[in-house]
Coordinates of C-alpha atoms and ligand atoms in Angstrom, one line a residue:
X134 CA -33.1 82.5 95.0
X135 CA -30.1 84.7 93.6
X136 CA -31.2 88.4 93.7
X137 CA -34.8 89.4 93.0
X138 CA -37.2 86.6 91.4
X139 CA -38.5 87.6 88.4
X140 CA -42.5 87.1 87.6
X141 CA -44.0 87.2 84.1
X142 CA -47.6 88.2 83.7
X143 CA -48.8 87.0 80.5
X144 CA -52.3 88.7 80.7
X145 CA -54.8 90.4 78.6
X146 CA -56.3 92.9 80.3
X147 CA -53.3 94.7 82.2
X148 CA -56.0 96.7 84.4
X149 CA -57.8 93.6 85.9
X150 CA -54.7 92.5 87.4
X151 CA -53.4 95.7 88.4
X152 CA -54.0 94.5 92.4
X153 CA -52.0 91.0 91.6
X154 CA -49.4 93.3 90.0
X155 CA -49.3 96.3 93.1
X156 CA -49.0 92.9 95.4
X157 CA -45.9 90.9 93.9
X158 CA -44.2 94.1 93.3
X159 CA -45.3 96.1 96.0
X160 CA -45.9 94.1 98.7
X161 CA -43.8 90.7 98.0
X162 CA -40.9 92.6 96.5
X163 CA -40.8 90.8 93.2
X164 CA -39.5 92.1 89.8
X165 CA -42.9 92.1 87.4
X166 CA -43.1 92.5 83.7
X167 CA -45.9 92.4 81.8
X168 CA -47.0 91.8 78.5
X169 CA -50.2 91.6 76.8
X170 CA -49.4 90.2 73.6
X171 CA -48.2 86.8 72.5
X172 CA -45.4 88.5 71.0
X173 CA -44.4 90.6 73.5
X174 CA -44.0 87.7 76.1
X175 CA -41.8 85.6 74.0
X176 CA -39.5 88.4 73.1
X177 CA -39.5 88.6 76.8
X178 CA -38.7 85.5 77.4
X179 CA -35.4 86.0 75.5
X180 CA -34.6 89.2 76.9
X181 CA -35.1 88.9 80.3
X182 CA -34.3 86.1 82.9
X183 CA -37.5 85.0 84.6
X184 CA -38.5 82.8 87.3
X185 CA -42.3 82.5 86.8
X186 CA -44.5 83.0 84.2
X187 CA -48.4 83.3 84.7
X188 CA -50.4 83.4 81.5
X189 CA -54.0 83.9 80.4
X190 CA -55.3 81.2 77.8
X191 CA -55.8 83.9 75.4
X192 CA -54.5 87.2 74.5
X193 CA -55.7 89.7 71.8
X194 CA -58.0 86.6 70.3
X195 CA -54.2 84.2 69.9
X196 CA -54.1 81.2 71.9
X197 CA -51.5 81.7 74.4
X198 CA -50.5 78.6 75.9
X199 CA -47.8 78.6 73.4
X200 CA -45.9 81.1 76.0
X201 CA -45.9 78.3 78.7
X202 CA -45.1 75.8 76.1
X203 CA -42.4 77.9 74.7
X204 CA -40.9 78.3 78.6
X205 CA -40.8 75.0 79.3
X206 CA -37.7 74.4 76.8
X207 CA -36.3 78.2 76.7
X208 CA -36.4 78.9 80.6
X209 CA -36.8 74.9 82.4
X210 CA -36.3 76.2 85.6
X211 CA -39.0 78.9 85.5
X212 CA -42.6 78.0 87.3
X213 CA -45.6 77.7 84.8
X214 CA -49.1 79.0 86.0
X215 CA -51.9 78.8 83.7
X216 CA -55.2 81.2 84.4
X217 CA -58.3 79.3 83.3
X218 CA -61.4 81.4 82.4
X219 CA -64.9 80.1 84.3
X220 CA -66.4 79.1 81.5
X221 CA -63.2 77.1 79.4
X222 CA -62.4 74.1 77.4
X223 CA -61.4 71.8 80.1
X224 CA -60.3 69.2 78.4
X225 CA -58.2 71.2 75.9
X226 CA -56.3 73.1 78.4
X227 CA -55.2 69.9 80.4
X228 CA -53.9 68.6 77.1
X229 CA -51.8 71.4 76.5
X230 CA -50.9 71.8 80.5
X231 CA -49.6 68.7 80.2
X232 CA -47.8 69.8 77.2
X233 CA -46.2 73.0 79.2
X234 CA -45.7 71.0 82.6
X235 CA -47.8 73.6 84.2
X236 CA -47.2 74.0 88.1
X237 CA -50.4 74.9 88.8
X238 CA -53.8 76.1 87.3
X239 CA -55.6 79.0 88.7
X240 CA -59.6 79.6 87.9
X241 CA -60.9 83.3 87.8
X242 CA -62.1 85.5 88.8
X243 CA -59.1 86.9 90.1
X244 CA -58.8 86.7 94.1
X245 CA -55.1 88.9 94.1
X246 CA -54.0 87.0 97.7
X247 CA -54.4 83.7 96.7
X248 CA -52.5 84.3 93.6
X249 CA -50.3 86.2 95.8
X250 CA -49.6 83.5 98.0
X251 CA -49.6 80.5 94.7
X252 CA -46.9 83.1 93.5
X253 CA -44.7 83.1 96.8
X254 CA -45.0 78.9 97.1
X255 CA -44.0 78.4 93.7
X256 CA -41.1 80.4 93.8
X257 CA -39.8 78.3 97.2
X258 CA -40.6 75.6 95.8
X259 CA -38.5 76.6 92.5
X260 CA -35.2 77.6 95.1
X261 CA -35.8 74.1 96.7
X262 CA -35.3 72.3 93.6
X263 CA -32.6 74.3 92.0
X264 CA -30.6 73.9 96.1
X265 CA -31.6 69.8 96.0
X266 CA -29.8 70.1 92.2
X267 CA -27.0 72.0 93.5
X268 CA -26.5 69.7 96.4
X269 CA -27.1 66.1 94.4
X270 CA -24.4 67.6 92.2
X271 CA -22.0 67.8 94.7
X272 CA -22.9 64.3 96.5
X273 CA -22.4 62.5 93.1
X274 CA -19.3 63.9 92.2
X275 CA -17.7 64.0 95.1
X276 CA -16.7 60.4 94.3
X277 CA -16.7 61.0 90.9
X278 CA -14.2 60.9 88.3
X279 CA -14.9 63.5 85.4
X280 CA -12.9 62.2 82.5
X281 CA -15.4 64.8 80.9
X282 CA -15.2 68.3 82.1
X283 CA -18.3 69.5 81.5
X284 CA -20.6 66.2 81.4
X285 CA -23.8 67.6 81.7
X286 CA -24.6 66.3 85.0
X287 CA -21.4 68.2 86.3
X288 CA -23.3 71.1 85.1
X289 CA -20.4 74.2 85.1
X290 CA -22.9 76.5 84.2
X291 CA -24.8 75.5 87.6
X292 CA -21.8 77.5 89.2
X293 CA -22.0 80.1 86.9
X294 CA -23.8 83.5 87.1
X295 CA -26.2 85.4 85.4
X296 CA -27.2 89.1 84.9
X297 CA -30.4 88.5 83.0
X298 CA -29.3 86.6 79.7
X299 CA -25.2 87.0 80.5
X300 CA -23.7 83.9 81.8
X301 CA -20.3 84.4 83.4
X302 CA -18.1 83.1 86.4
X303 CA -14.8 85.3 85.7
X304 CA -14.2 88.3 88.1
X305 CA -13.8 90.7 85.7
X306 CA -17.3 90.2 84.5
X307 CA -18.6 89.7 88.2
X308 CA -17.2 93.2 88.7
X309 CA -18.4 94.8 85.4
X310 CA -22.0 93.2 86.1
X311 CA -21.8 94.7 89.4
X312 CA -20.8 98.4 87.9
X313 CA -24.3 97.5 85.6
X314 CA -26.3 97.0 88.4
X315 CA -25.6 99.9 89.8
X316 CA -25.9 102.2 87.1
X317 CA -29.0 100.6 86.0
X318 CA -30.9 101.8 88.6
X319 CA -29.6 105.5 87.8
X320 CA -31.0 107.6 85.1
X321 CA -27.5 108.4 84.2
X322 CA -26.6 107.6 80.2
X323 CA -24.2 104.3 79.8
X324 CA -21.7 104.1 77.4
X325 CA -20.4 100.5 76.9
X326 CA -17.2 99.6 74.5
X327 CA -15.4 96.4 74.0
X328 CA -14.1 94.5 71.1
X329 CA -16.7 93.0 68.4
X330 CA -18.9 89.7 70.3
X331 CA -18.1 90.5 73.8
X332 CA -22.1 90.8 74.9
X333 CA -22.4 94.8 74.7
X334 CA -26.1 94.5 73.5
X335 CA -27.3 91.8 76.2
X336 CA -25.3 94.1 78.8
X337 CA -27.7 96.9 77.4
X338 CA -30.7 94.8 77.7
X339 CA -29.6 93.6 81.3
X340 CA -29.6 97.2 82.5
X341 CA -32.8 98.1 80.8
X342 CA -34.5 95.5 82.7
X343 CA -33.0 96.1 86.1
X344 CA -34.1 99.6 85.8
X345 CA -37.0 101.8 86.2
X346 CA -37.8 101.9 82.6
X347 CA -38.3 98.4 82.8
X348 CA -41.8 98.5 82.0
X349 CA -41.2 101.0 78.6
X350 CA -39.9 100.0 75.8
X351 CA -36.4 99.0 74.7
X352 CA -35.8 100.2 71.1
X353 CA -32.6 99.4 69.2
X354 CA -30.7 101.5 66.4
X355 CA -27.9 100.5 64.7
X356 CA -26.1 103.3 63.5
X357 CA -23.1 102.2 61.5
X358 CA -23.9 102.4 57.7
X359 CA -26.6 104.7 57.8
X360 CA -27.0 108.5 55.7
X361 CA -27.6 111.4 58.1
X362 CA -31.1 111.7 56.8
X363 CA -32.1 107.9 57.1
X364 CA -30.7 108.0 60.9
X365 CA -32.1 111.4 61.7
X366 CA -35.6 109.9 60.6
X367 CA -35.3 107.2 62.1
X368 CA -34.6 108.5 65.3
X369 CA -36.4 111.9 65.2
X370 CA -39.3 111.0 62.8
X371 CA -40.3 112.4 60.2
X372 CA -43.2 114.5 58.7
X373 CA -45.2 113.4 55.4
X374 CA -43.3 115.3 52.4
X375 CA -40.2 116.1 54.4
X376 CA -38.5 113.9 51.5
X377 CA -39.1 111.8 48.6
X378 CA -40.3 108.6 49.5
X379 CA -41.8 110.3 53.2
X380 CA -45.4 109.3 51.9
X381 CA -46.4 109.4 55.7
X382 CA -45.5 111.1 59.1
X383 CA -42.8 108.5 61.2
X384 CA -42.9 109.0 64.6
X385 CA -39.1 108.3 65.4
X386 CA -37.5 105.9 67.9
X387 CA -37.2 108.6 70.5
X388 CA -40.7 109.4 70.8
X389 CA -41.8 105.3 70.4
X390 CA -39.4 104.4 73.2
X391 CA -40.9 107.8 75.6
X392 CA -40.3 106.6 78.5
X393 CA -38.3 104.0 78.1
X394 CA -34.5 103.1 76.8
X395 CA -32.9 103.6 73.3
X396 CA -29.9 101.7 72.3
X397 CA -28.0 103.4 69.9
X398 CA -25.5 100.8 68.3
X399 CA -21.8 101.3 67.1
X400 CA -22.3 105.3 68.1
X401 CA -19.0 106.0 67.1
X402 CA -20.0 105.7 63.3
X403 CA -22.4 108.7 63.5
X404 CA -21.5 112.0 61.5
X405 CA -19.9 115.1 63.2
X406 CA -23.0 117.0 62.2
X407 CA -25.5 114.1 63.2
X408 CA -23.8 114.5 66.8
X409 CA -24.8 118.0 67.0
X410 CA -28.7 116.8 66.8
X411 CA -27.7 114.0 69.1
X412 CA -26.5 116.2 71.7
X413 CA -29.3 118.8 71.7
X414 CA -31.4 115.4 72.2
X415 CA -29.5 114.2 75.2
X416 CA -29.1 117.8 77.0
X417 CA -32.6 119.6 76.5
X418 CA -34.4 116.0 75.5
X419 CA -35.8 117.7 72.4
X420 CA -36.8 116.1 69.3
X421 CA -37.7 117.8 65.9
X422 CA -38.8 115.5 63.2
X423 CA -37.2 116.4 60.0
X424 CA -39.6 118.8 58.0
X425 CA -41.5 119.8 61.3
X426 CA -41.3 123.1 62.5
X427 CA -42.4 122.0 66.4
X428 CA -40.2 120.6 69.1
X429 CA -41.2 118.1 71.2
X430 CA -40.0 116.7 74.5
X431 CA -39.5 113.4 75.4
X432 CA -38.1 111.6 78.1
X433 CA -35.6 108.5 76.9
X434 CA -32.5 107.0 78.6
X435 CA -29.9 106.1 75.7
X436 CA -27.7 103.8 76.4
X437 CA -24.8 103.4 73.2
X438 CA -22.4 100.4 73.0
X439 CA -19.1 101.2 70.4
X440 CA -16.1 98.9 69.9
X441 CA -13.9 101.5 68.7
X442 CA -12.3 103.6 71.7
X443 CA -14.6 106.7 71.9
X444 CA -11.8 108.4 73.8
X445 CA -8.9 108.2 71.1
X446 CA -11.4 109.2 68.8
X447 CA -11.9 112.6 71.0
X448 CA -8.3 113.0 70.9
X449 CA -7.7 112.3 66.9
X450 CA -10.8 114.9 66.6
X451 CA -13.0 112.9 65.2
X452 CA -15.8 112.7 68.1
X453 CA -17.2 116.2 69.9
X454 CA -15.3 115.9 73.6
X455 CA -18.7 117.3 74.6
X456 CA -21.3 114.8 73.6
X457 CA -18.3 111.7 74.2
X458 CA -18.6 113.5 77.9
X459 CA -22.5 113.6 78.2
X460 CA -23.0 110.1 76.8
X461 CA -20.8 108.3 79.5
X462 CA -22.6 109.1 82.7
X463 CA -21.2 105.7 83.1
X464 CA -18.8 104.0 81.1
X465 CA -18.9 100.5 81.0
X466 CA -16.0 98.5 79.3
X467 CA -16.6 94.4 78.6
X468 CA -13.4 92.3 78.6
X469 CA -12.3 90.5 75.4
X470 CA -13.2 86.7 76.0
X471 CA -8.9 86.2 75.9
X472 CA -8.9 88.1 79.1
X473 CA -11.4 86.1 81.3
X474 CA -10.7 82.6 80.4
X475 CA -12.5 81.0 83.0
X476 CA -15.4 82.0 81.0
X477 CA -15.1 80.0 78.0
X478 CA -16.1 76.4 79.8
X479 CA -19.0 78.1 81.3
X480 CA -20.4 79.7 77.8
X481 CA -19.4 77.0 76.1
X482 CA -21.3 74.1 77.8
X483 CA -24.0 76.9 78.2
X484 CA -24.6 77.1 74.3
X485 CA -23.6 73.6 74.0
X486 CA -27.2 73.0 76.2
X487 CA -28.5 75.9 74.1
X488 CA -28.1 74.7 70.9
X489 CA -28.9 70.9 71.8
X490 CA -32.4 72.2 72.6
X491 CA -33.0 74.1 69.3
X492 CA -31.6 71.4 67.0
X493 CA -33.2 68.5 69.2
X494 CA -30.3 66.8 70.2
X495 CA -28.8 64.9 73.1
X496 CA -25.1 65.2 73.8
X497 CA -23.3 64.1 77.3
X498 CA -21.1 67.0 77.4
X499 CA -17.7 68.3 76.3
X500 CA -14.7 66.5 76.5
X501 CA -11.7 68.2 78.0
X502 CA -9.7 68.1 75.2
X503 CA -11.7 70.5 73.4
X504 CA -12.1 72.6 76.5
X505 CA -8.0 72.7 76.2
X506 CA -8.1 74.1 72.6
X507 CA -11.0 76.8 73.4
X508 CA -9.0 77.6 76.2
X509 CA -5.8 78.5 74.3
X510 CA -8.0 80.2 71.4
X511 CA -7.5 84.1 71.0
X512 CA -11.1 84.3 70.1
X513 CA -11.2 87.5 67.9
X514 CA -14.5 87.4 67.7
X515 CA -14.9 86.5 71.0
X516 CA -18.4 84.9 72.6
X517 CA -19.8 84.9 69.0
X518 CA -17.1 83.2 67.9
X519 CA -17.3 80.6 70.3
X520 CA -21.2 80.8 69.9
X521 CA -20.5 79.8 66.3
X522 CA -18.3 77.1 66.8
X523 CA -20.1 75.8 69.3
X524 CA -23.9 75.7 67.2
X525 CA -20.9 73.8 64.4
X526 CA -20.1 71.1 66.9
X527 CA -23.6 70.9 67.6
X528 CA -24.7 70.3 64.3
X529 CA -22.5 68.0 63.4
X530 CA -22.7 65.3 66.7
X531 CA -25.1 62.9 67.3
X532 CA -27.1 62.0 70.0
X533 CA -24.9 60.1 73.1
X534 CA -22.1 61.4 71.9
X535 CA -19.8 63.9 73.6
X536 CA -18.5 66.9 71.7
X537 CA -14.6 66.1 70.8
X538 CA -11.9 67.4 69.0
X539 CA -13.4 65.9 65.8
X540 CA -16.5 68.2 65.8
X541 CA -14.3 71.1 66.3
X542 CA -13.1 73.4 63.3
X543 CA -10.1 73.0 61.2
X544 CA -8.6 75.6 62.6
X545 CA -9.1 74.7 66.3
X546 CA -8.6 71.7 66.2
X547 CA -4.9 72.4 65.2
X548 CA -4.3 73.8 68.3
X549 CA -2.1 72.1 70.3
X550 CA -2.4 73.1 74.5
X551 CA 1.2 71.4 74.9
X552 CA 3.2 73.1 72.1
X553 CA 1.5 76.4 73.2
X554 CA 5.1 77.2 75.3
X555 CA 2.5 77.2 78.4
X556 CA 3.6 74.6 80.8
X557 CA 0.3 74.7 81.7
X558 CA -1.7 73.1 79.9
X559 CA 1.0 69.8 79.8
X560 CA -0.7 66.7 80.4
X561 CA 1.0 63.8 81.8
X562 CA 1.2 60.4 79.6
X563 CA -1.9 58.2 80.0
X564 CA -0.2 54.8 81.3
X565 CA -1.6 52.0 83.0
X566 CA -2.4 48.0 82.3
X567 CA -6.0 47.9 82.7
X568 CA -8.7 51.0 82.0
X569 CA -9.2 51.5 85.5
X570 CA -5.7 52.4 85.6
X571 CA -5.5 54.5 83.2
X572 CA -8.6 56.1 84.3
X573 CA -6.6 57.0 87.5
X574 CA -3.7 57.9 85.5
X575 CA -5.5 60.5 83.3
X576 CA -7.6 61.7 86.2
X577 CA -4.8 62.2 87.8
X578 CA -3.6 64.7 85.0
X579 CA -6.6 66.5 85.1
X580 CA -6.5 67.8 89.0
X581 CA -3.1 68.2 88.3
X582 CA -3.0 70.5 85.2
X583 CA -6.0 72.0 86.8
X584 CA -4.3 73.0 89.6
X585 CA -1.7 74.3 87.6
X586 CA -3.3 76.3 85.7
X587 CA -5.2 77.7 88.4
X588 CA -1.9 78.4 90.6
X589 CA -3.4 75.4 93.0
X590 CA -6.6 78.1 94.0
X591 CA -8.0 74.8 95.5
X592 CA -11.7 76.6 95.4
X593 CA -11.4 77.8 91.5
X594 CA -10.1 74.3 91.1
X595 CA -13.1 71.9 92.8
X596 CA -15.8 74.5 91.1
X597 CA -14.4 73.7 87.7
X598 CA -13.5 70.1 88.3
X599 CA -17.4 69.9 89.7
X600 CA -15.7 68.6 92.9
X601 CA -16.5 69.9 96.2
X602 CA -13.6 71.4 98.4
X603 CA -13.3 68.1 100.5
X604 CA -13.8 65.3 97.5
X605 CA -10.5 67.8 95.4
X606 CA -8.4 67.1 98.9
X607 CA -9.0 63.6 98.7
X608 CA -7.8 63.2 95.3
X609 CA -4.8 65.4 96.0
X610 CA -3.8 63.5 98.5
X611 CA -4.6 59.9 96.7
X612 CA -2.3 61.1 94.1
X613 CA 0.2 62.7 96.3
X614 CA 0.3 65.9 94.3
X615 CA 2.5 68.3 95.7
X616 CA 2.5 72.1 95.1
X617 CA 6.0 73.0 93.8
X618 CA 6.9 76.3 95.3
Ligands
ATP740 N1 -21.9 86.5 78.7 C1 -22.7 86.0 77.7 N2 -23.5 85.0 78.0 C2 -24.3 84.5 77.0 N3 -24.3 84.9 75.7 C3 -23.4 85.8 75.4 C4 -22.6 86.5 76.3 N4 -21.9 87.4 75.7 C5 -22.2 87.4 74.4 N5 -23.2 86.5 74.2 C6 -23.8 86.1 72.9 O1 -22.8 86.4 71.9 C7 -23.4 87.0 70.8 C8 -22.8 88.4 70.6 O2 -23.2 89.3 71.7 P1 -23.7 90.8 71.4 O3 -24.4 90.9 70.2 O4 -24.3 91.3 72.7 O5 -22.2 91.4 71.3 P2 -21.7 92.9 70.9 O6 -20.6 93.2 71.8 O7 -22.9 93.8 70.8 O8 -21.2 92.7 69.4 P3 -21.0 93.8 68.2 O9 -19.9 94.7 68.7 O10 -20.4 92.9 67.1 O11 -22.3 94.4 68.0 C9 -24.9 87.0 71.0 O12 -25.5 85.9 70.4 C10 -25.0 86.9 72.5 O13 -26.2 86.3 72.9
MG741 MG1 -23.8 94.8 69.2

C-alpha cells in the first residue's frame, strides 16, 4: 500500500469504539477518521482518499448502509465492513451487503482485536489485489498494441499518484505534493497561489487531512466579493443587534473550526482594513465578534489559496508586507496544467472514469488523437477546463464507444498536433495493404512520436504507452527505430 492506509469509522457512538480507534491508530499505525453522521461520512468520502470503511447500520436514527453503498462506486478499491447489531434484520442487511459488496460482516459487541486484526487482513488483502491488477496490466500489454492510449484496461491513472483526491504523475506536482506533506504536518500557516483551476482547494484539503487537525473541522471562506462587515461576521461572528438583520448571535467560522483548519479563499481580495483584523487573528489568535466587547481565543490553522501574486501585490502596496509574511509559513505554488503536460492523459482518463460512473456510462477509453489535441491545449482554465470538457465528451458518447475527436469541443477539435510547428507531435502516414499492416504501421507511429516527445526517456515512454520496459525494447527493435542524435 502507498503511504499510510486510510480507515473510515462510520459509527454512532464515537466512545464505544474509542479502543478499536486507539488500536488502528495507535497500535497498527493507520490514518483513522471518524464520522458519526451519514453526512459527515460521505462528505468524507469525497474529501479524503480512504482505503477502508467500517460502518454501523445506523447512525443518528438514518440507515447507513447507504455509506458502503455509496463507496462501492465513489472509492472501488476501498474494503467494505458492515457492523451488525445482535439483535438485526438479517435478512435486510444481506440484501443490501450484497448491494455494497461488503468484505466482511462483523457482529457486536465490539471485541477491539478481532476487529483489529479483520482491519489488518483486509487491508493485505486490498494491496494484493491492486499488485495482481498492477501486474496483469503489464502481462497483457506487454504484447499488446494500444491503438488507444488510454483504453481502460491500460489504465494510465494505475501509474499515477495521489495525495488524497489529487491525481498527478508530473514531477513538478510530485515535488509540490511532497513540499504539502511536509508542511502539513507543521502548524505553520500555508499560503498556496496558482492560476484559476490548478487544484489549490483539494491541495488545501490534502494537507488538512494529513495533519493533526485531521480530526477538527475544515471550514471554507470565500472571500472575494464580500463587504467588510459580511466577511468580518462571518469569520468572527457576530452578536444579536450588532446590525440590522443580526436577529441572533453567529458564532463565526474561527470559533466553529476551533481546533481545526480554515480555508480562506482568493485572500488577496480582502480589504486593507479587513487585514488588520486578519492579522491580530493570526498573531495573538484573538477573535472579537462584531458588537461584542470580549475577546476570545481560539486555536485555528488558516490555510489561504490566491491566484493573483500576493508578492507583486506587496510591492504595488496593495497587501500589508506584514500579514503577506505571517500568512506564508509556507508557500506553496501549483503549476499551470501547460507546464506539466504529462498530467493531462492521467486527469483526463481519470475524469473520463469519473464521469462515466456518475452519468452511467461505459466508454473503452480515449483515443490518442484526442490525447494529441489536449496535449497541445493551453488550458487557461487549466484542470477545470479539462474537467469540463471532459464531463462534455462524456455526455455526449455512448456506451462501447471510445472518446474521439468528434466528442471534443469546437474549439479543440481544431487543433491540429502537426501544424503546431512542434515536430513532435508528427505522425507518420498510416500505410499498409491489409489492417494488420496498418495496425503495425500506426503502432509504429505511436512509440515513435512517443519517444519523441519524451526525448526517448524509455521509462516515461513504456509508463505512458502502458508497456513495460522490456515489451517498449521489443517494439523498438521490431521497428528498428533509431534515436537520432
Ligand atoms: N490534480 C487534480 N486531480 C484531480 N482533480 C483535480 C486536480 N486539480 C484540480 N482538480 C479538479 O479541478 C477542479 C478545480 O480545482 P480547485 O477548485 O481545487 O481549483 P482552484 O485552484 O481552487 O481554482 P480557483 O482559483 O478557481 O478557486 C475541481 O473540480 C477539482 O476537483
Ligand atoms: Mg479555489
Amino acid at each position: 500500500m502507498l503511504g499510510v492506509s486510510t480507515v473510515l469509522l462510520a459509527v454512532a457512538n464515537a466512545e464505544e469504539w474509542a479502543g478499536v480507534r486507539v488500536l488502528l491508530a495507535e497500535v497498527l499505525g493507520y490514518r483513522v477518521l471518524t464520522a458519526q453522521s451519514v453526512k459527515k461520512a460521505l462528505a468524507l468520502t469525497e474529501e479524503a482518499n480512504i482505503d477502508l470503511v467500517i460502518s454501523e447500520a445506523t447512525l443518528e436514527g438514518e440507515d447507513a448502509l447507504s455509506i458502503l453503498q455509496h463507496c462501492r462506486v465513489s472509492l472501488p478499491n476501498a474494503m467494505r465492513i458492515l457492523v451488525k447489531e445482535p439483535d438485526c434484520d438479517n435478512q435486510k442487511n444481506h440484501e443490501a451487503a450484497e448491494l455494497a459488496a461488503i468484505y466482511q460482516f462483523i457482529r457486536k459487541p465490539i471485541d477491539d482485536e478481532q476487529i483489529g486484526l479483520v482491519v489488518k487482513r483486509a487491508l493485505e488483502a486490498a494491496e494484493l489485489a491492486r499488485r495482481h491488477r498492477l501486474i496483469s496490466r503489464e502481462l497483457k500489454l506487454s504484447d499488446d498494441s494500444p491503438i488507444f492510449a488510454t483504453k481502460f484496461d491500460n489504465q494510465i491513472v494505475a501509474q499515477s499518484s495521489n495525495f488524497e483526491k489529487l491525481v498527478y504523475i508530473s514531477e513538478p506536482m510530485a515535488e509540490l505534493c511532497s513540499l504539502a506533506k511536509q508542511a502539513a504536518v507543521t502548524d505553520l500557516p500555508i499560503l498556496i497561489q496558482g492560476e484559476t483551476g490548478t487544484g489549490k482547494e483539494l491541495l488545501a484539503h490534502a494537507i488538512h487531512f494529513n495533519s493533526k487537525r485531521t480530526d477538527s473541522p475544515l471550514l471554507v471562506q470565500n472571500c472575494g466579493g464580500m463587504s467588510d462587515d459580511l466577511l468580518h461576521s462571518e469569520l468572527f461572528g457576530h452578536k444579536r443587534g450588532a446590525f440590522t438583520g443580526a436577529i441572533s448571535d453567529r458564532l463565526g467560522l474561527f470559533r466553529a473550526a476551533d481546533g481545526g483548519t480554515v480555508f480562506l479563499d482568493e485572500i488577496s481580495e480582502v480589504s486593507s482594513s479587513f487585514q488588520v483584523s486578519l492579522l491580530r487573528f493570526v498573531q495573538e489568535g484573538e477573535v472579537k465578534p462584531l458588537g461584542s466587547d470580549h475577546t476570545m481565543i481560539c486555536n485555528v490553522r488558516i490555510i489561504c489559496a490566491s491566484n493573483r501574486r500576493l508578492d507583486e501585490m506587496v510591492e504595488k502596496g496593495e497587501f500589508r508586507q506584514d500579514l503577506y509574511f505571517r500568512l506564508k509559513g509556507f508557500e506553496l505554488v501549483v503549476p499551470p496544467l501547460r507546464e506539466r503536460r504529462d498530467d493531462i492523459a492521467v486527469l483526463a482518463e481519470f475524469f473520463t472514469r469519473k464521469y462515466c460512473e456518475s452519468m452511467n456510462v461505459k466508454l473503452l477509453g480515449i483515443s490518442n488523437n484526442v490525447l494529441d489535441k489536449l496535449r497541445c491545449h493551453k488550458f487557461p482554465g487549466n484542470v477545470r477546463e479539462l474537467e469540463n470538457e471532459i464531463r462534455r465528451m462524456v455526455a455526449l458518447a455512448k456506451d462501447g464507444e471510445y472518446l474521439t475527436t468528434r466528442h471534443l469541443s469546437k474549439e479543440l477539435a481544431s487543433i491540429d498536433p502537426n501544424s503546431m510547428g512542434n515536430k513532435e507531435f508528427r505522425h507518420m502516414p498510416i500505410d499498409g495493404e491489409t489492417l494488420k499492416e496498418k495496425v503495425e504501421t500506426l503502432e509504429k507511429s505511436l512509440v515513435w512520436e512517443a519517444l519523441s516527445r519524451l526525448r526517448w526517456n524509455q521509462s516515461k515512454v513504456a509508463r505512458e504507452l502502458g508497456l513495460s520496459r522490456v515489451g517498449l525494447a521489443n517494439k523498438i527493435k521490431r521497428y528498428d527505430l533509431q534515436h537520432s542524435n
